[in-house]
Short mmCIF file of C-alpha atoms and ligand atoms in Angstrom, two decimals:
data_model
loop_
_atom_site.label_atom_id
_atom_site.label_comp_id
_atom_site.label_asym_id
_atom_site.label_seq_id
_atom_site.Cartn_x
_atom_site.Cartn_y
_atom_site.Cartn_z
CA UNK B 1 150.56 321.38 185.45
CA UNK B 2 148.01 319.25 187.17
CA UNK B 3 146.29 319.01 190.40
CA UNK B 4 147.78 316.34 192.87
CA UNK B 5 144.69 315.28 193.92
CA UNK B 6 142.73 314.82 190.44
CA UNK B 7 142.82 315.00 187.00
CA UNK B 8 142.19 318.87 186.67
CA UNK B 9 144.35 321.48 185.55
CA UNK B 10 146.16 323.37 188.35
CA UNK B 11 145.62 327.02 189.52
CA UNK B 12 148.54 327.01 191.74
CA UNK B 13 151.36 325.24 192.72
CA UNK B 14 152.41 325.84 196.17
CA UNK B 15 155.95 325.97 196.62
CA UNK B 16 156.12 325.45 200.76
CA UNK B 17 154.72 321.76 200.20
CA UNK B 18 154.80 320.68 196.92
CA UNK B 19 151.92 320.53 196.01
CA UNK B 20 149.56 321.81 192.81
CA UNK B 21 146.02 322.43 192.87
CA UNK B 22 143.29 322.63 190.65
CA UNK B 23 140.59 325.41 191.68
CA UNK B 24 138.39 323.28 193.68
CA UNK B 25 140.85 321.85 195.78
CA UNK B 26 142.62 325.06 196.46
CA UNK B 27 139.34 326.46 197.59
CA UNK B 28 139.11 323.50 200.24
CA UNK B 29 142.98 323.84 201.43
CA UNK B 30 142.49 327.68 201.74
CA UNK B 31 139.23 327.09 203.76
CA UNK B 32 140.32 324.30 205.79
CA UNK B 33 143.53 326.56 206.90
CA UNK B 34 141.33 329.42 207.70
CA UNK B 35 138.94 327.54 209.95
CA UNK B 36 141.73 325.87 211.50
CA UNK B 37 143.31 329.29 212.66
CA UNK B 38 140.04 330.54 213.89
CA UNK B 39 139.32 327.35 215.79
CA UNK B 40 143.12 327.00 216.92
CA UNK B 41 143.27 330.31 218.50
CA UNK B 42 140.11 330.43 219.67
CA UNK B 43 139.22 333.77 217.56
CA UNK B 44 135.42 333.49 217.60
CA UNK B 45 133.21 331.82 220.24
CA UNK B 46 129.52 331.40 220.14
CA UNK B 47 126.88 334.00 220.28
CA UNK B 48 130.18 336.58 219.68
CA UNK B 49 129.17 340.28 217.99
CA UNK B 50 132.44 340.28 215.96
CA UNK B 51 132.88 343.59 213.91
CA UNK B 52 135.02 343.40 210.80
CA UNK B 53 137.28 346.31 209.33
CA UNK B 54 136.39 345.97 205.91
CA UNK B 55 138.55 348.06 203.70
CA UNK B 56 137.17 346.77 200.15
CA UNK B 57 140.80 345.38 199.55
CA UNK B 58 141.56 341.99 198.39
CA UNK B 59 142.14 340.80 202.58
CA UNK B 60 138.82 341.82 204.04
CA UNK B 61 136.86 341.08 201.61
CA UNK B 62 137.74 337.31 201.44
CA UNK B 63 137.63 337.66 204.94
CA UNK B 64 133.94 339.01 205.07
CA UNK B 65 133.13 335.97 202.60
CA UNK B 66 134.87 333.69 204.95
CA UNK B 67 133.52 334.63 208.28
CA UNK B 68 129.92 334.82 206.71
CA UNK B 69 130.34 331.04 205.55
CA UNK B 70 131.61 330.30 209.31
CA UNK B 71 128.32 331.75 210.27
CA UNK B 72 126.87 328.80 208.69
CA UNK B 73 128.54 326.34 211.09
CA UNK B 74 128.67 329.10 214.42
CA UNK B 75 126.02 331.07 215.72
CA UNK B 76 127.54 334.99 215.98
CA UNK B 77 126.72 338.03 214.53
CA UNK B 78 128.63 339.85 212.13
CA UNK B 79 129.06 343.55 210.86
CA UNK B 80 131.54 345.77 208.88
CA UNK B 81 132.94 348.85 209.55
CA UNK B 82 134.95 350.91 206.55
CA UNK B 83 137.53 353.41 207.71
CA UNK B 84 137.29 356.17 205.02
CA UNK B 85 140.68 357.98 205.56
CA UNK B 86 140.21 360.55 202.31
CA UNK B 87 142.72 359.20 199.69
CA UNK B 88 142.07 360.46 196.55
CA UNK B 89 142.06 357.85 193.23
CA UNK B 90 142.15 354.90 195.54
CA UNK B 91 140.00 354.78 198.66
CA UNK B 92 136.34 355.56 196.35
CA UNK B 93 137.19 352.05 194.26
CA UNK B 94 137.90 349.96 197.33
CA UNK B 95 134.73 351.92 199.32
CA UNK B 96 132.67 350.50 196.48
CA UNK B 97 133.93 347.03 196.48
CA UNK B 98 133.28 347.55 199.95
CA UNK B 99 129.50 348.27 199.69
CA UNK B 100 129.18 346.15 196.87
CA UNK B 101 130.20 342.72 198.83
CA UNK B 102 128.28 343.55 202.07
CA UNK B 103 125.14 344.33 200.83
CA UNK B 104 125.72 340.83 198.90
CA UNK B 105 126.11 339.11 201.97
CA UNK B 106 123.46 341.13 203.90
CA UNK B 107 126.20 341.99 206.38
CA UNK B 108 125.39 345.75 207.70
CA UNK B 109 127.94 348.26 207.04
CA UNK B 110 128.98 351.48 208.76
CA UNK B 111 131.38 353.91 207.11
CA UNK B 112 133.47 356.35 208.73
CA UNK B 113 135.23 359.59 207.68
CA UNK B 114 138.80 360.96 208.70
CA UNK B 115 137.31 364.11 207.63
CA UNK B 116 134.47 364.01 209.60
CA UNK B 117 136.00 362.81 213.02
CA UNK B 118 139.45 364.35 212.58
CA UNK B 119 138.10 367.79 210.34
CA UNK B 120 141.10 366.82 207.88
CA UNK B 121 141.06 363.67 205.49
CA UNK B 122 144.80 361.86 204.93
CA UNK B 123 145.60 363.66 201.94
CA UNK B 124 145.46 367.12 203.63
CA UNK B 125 147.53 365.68 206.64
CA UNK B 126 150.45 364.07 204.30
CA UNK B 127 152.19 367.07 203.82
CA UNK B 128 153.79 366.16 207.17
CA UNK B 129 154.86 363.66 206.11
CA UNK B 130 155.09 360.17 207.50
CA UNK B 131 151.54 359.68 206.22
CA UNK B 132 151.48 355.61 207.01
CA UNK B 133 152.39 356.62 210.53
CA UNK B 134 149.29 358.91 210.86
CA UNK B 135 146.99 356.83 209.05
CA UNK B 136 147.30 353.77 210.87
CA UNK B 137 147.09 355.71 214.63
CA UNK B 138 144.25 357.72 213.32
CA UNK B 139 142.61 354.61 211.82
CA UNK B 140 142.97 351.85 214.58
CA UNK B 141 141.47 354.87 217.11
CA UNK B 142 138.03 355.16 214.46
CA UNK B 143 138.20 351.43 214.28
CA UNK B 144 138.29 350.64 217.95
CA UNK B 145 136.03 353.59 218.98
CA UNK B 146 133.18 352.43 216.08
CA UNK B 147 133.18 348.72 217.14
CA UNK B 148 133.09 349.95 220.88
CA UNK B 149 129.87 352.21 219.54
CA UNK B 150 128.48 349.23 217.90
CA UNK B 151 128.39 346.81 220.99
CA UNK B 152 131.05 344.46 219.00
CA UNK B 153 133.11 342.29 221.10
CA UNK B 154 135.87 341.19 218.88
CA UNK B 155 137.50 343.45 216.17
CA UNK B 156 138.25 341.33 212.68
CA UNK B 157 141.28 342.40 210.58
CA UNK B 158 142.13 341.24 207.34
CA UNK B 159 146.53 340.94 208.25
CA UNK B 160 147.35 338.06 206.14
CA UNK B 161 150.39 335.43 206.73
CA UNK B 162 152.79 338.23 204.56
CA UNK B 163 151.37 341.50 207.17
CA UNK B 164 152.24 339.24 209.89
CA UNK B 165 155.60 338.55 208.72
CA UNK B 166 156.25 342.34 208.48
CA UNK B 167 155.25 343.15 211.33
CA UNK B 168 157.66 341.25 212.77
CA UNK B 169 161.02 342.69 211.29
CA UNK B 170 159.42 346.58 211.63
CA UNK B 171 158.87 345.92 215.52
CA UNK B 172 162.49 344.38 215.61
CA UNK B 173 164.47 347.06 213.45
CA UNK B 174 162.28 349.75 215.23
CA UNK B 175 163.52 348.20 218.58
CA UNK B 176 160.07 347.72 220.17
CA UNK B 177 160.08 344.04 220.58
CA UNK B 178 156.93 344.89 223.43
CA UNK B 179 154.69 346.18 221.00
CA UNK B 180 154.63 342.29 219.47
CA UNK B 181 153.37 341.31 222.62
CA UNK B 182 150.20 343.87 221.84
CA UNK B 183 150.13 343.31 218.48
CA UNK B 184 149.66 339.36 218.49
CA UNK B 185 147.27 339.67 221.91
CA UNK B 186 147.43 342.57 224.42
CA UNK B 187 148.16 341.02 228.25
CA UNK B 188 145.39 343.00 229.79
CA UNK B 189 142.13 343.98 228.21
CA UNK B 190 142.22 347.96 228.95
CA UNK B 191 138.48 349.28 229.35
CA UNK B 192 137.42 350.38 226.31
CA UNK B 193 139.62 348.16 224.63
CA UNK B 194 137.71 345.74 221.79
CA UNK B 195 140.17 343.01 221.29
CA UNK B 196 141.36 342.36 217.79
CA UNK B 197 141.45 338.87 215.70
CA UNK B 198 143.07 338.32 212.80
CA UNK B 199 141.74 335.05 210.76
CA UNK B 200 143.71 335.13 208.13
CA UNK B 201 147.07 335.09 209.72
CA UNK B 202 148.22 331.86 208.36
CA UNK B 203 147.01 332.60 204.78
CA UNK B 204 149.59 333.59 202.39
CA UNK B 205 149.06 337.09 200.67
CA UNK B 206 149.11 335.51 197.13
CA UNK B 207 146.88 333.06 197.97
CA UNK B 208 144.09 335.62 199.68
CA UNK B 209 144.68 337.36 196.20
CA UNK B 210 143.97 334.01 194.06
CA UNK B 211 140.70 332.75 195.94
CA UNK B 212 139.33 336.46 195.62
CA UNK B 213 139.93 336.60 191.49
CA UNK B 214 138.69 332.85 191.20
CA UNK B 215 135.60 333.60 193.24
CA UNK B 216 134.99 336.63 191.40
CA UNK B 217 134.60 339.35 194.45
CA UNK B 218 134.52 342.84 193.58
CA UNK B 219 137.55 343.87 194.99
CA UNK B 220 139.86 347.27 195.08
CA UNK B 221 143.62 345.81 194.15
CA UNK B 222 145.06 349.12 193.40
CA UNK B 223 147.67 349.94 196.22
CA UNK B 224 147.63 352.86 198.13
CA UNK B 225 149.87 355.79 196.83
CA UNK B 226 151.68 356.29 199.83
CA UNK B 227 152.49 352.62 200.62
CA UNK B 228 155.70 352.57 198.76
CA UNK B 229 156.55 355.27 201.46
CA UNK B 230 156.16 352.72 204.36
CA UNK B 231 159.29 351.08 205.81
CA UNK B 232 156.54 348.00 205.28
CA UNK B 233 157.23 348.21 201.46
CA UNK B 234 160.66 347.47 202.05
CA UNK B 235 160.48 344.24 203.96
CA UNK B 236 157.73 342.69 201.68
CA UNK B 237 160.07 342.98 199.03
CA UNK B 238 162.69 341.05 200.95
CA UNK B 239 160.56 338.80 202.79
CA UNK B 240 159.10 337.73 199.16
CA UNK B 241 162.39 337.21 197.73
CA UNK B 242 164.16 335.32 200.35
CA UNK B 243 160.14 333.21 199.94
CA UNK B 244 161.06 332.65 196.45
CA UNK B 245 164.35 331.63 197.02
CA UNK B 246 163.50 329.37 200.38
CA UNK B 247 159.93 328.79 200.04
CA UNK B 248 158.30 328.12 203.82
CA UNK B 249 160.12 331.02 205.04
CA UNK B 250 157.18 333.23 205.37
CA UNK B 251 155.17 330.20 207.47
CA UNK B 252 158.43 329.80 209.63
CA UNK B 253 158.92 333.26 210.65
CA UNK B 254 155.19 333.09 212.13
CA UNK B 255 155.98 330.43 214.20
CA UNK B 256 159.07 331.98 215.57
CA UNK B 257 156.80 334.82 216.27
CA UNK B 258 154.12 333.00 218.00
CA UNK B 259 156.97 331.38 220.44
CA UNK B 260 158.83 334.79 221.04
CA UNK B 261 155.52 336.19 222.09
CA UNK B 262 154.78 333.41 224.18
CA UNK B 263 158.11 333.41 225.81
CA UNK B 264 157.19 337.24 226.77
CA UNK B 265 153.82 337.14 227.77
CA UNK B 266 155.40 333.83 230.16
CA UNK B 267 158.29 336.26 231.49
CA UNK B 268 157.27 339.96 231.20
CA UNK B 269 154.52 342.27 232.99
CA UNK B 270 154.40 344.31 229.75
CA UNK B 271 152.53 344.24 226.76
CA UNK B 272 149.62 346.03 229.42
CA UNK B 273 147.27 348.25 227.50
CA UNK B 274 146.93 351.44 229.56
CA UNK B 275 144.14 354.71 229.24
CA UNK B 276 145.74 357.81 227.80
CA UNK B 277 144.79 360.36 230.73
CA UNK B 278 143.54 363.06 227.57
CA UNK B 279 141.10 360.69 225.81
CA UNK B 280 141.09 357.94 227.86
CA UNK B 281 141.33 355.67 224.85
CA UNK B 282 143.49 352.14 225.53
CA UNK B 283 147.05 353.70 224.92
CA UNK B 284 150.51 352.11 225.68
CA UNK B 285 151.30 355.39 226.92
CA UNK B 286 150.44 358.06 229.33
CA UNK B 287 149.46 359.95 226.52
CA UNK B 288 148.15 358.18 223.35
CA UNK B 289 149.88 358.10 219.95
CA UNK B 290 146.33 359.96 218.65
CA UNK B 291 146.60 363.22 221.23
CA UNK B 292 150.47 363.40 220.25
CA UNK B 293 149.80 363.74 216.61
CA UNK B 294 146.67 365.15 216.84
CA UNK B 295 149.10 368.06 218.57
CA UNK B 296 150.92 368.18 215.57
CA UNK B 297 148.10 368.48 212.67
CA UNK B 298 146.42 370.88 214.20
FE1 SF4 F 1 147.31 354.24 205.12
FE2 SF4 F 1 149.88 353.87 204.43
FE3 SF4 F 1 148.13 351.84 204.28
FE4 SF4 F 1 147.99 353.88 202.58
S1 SF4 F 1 149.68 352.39 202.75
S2 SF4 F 1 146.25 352.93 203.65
S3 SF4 F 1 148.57 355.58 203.86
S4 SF4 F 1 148.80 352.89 206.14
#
């Protein structure tokens, strides 16, 4: 198989347009998407302090590569922040990668512990129990609460084309067709609220896989042992097959996204961002997801 744009042998053929490319020229169509995005949606402005939530997975790290090589062409500052939530076997290897790639880059990095904030790391809480549904409230509180303490005015996250996609179908199924609304971009800014920008939302998850091998990053690929646990791992398994079978779905489903949420944000008073009256983090609710479970692990 060779590239359609030159003589060289092809890394990838991609199935949504037909066309194969050698390593080169998928670096410049992966790029060229990603800046588009940014640009497109107006993600990062001038002078920004944009904090990014840099797991050490395969996601944020291309997308700590990528937004340092946008630095090149936009003046804004850049940091990381690494949610350590305490799984054993898998968070130390992406932590590494982690610390590996931003002192590469020179990008500052602050790590912070479930264990320290919470006095209980993940592992100790999933005997509950729905340990996705705890990590991810207990994680986007550190997350928002860090880049708050660290002056950052935009919040990066490394959701890919395929996390988008799933997002989707869980808000549907879990009928909370609002919370898309929030999730793609809150109607009010809530005080304390950092809002949250996801580059790499039109970039394919097996593509974000292939530029990090072929550019060598040290990167943590093992999955999380809980994830098959996640209603999540369910839908990626379907939403890849029916991609296999119709390829383009994934990229259509996005768009149908984008113009639902638009049709709300147009029509509806919701998607507001409230302050829980206990913490007064941003919360949806009276009382935020956080105090609830926190209620319960204690
Ligand atoms: Fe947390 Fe679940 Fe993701 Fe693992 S798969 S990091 S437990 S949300």
């Amino acid at each position: 198989m060779f590239c359609s744009f030159c003589e060289k042998k092809a890394v990838i053929k991609l199935h949504y347009s037909s066309l194969s490319l050698c390593s080169s020229h998928f670096f410049r169509h992966f790029e060229k998407r990603f800046f588009r995005a940014v640009r497109k949606f107006k993600m990062i402005e001038k002078n920004d302090r944009v904090g990014i939530a840099l797991s050490g997975g395969k996601d944020s790290i291309v997308l700590l590569h990528l937004l340092h090589k946008l630095q090149k062409k936009l003046p804004f500052e850049l940091l990381a922040i690494t949610i350590d939530e305490g799984i054993a076997h898998y968070r130390e290897k992406t932590l590494e990668a982690a610390k590996e790639e931003s002192k590469k880059l020179n990008i500052p990095l602050k790590i912070v512990r479930f264990k320290d904030e919470l006095k209980k790391s993940l592992d100790e809480i999933s005997a509950k129990g729905r340990v996705c549904s705890f990590c991810g409230v207990f994680r986007r509180y550190l997350l928002n609460k860090t880049a708050r303490e660290l002056e950052v005015n935009k919040l990066a996250l490394g959701h890919n084309l395929d996390d988008m996609v799933q997002t989707f179908f869980l808000n549907i199924v879990r009928n909370e067709p609002l919370r898309l609304v929030r999730f793609v971009d809150p109607l009010e800014q809530p005080q304390g609220f950092v809002r949250r920008i996801r580059p790499l939302m039109t970039s394919p998850e097996k593509e974000v896989a292939l530029y990090a091998l072929l550019k060598n990053f040290k990167v943590g690929f093992a999955e999380c042992p809980y994830a098959h646990q996640a209603l999540r791992w369910h839908f990626r398994k379907q939403i890849n097959e029916t991609e296999a079978k119709y390829a383009g779905t994934k990229f259509k489903i996005l768009k149908s996204m984008l113009a639902i949420v638009e049709i709300m944000r147009k029509s509806l008073k919701e998607g507001k961002i409230l302050n829980c009256e206990r913490c007064n983090e941003p919360s949806a609710e009276r009382i935020c997801m956080r105090c609830r479970m926190l209620e319960e692990v204690e």
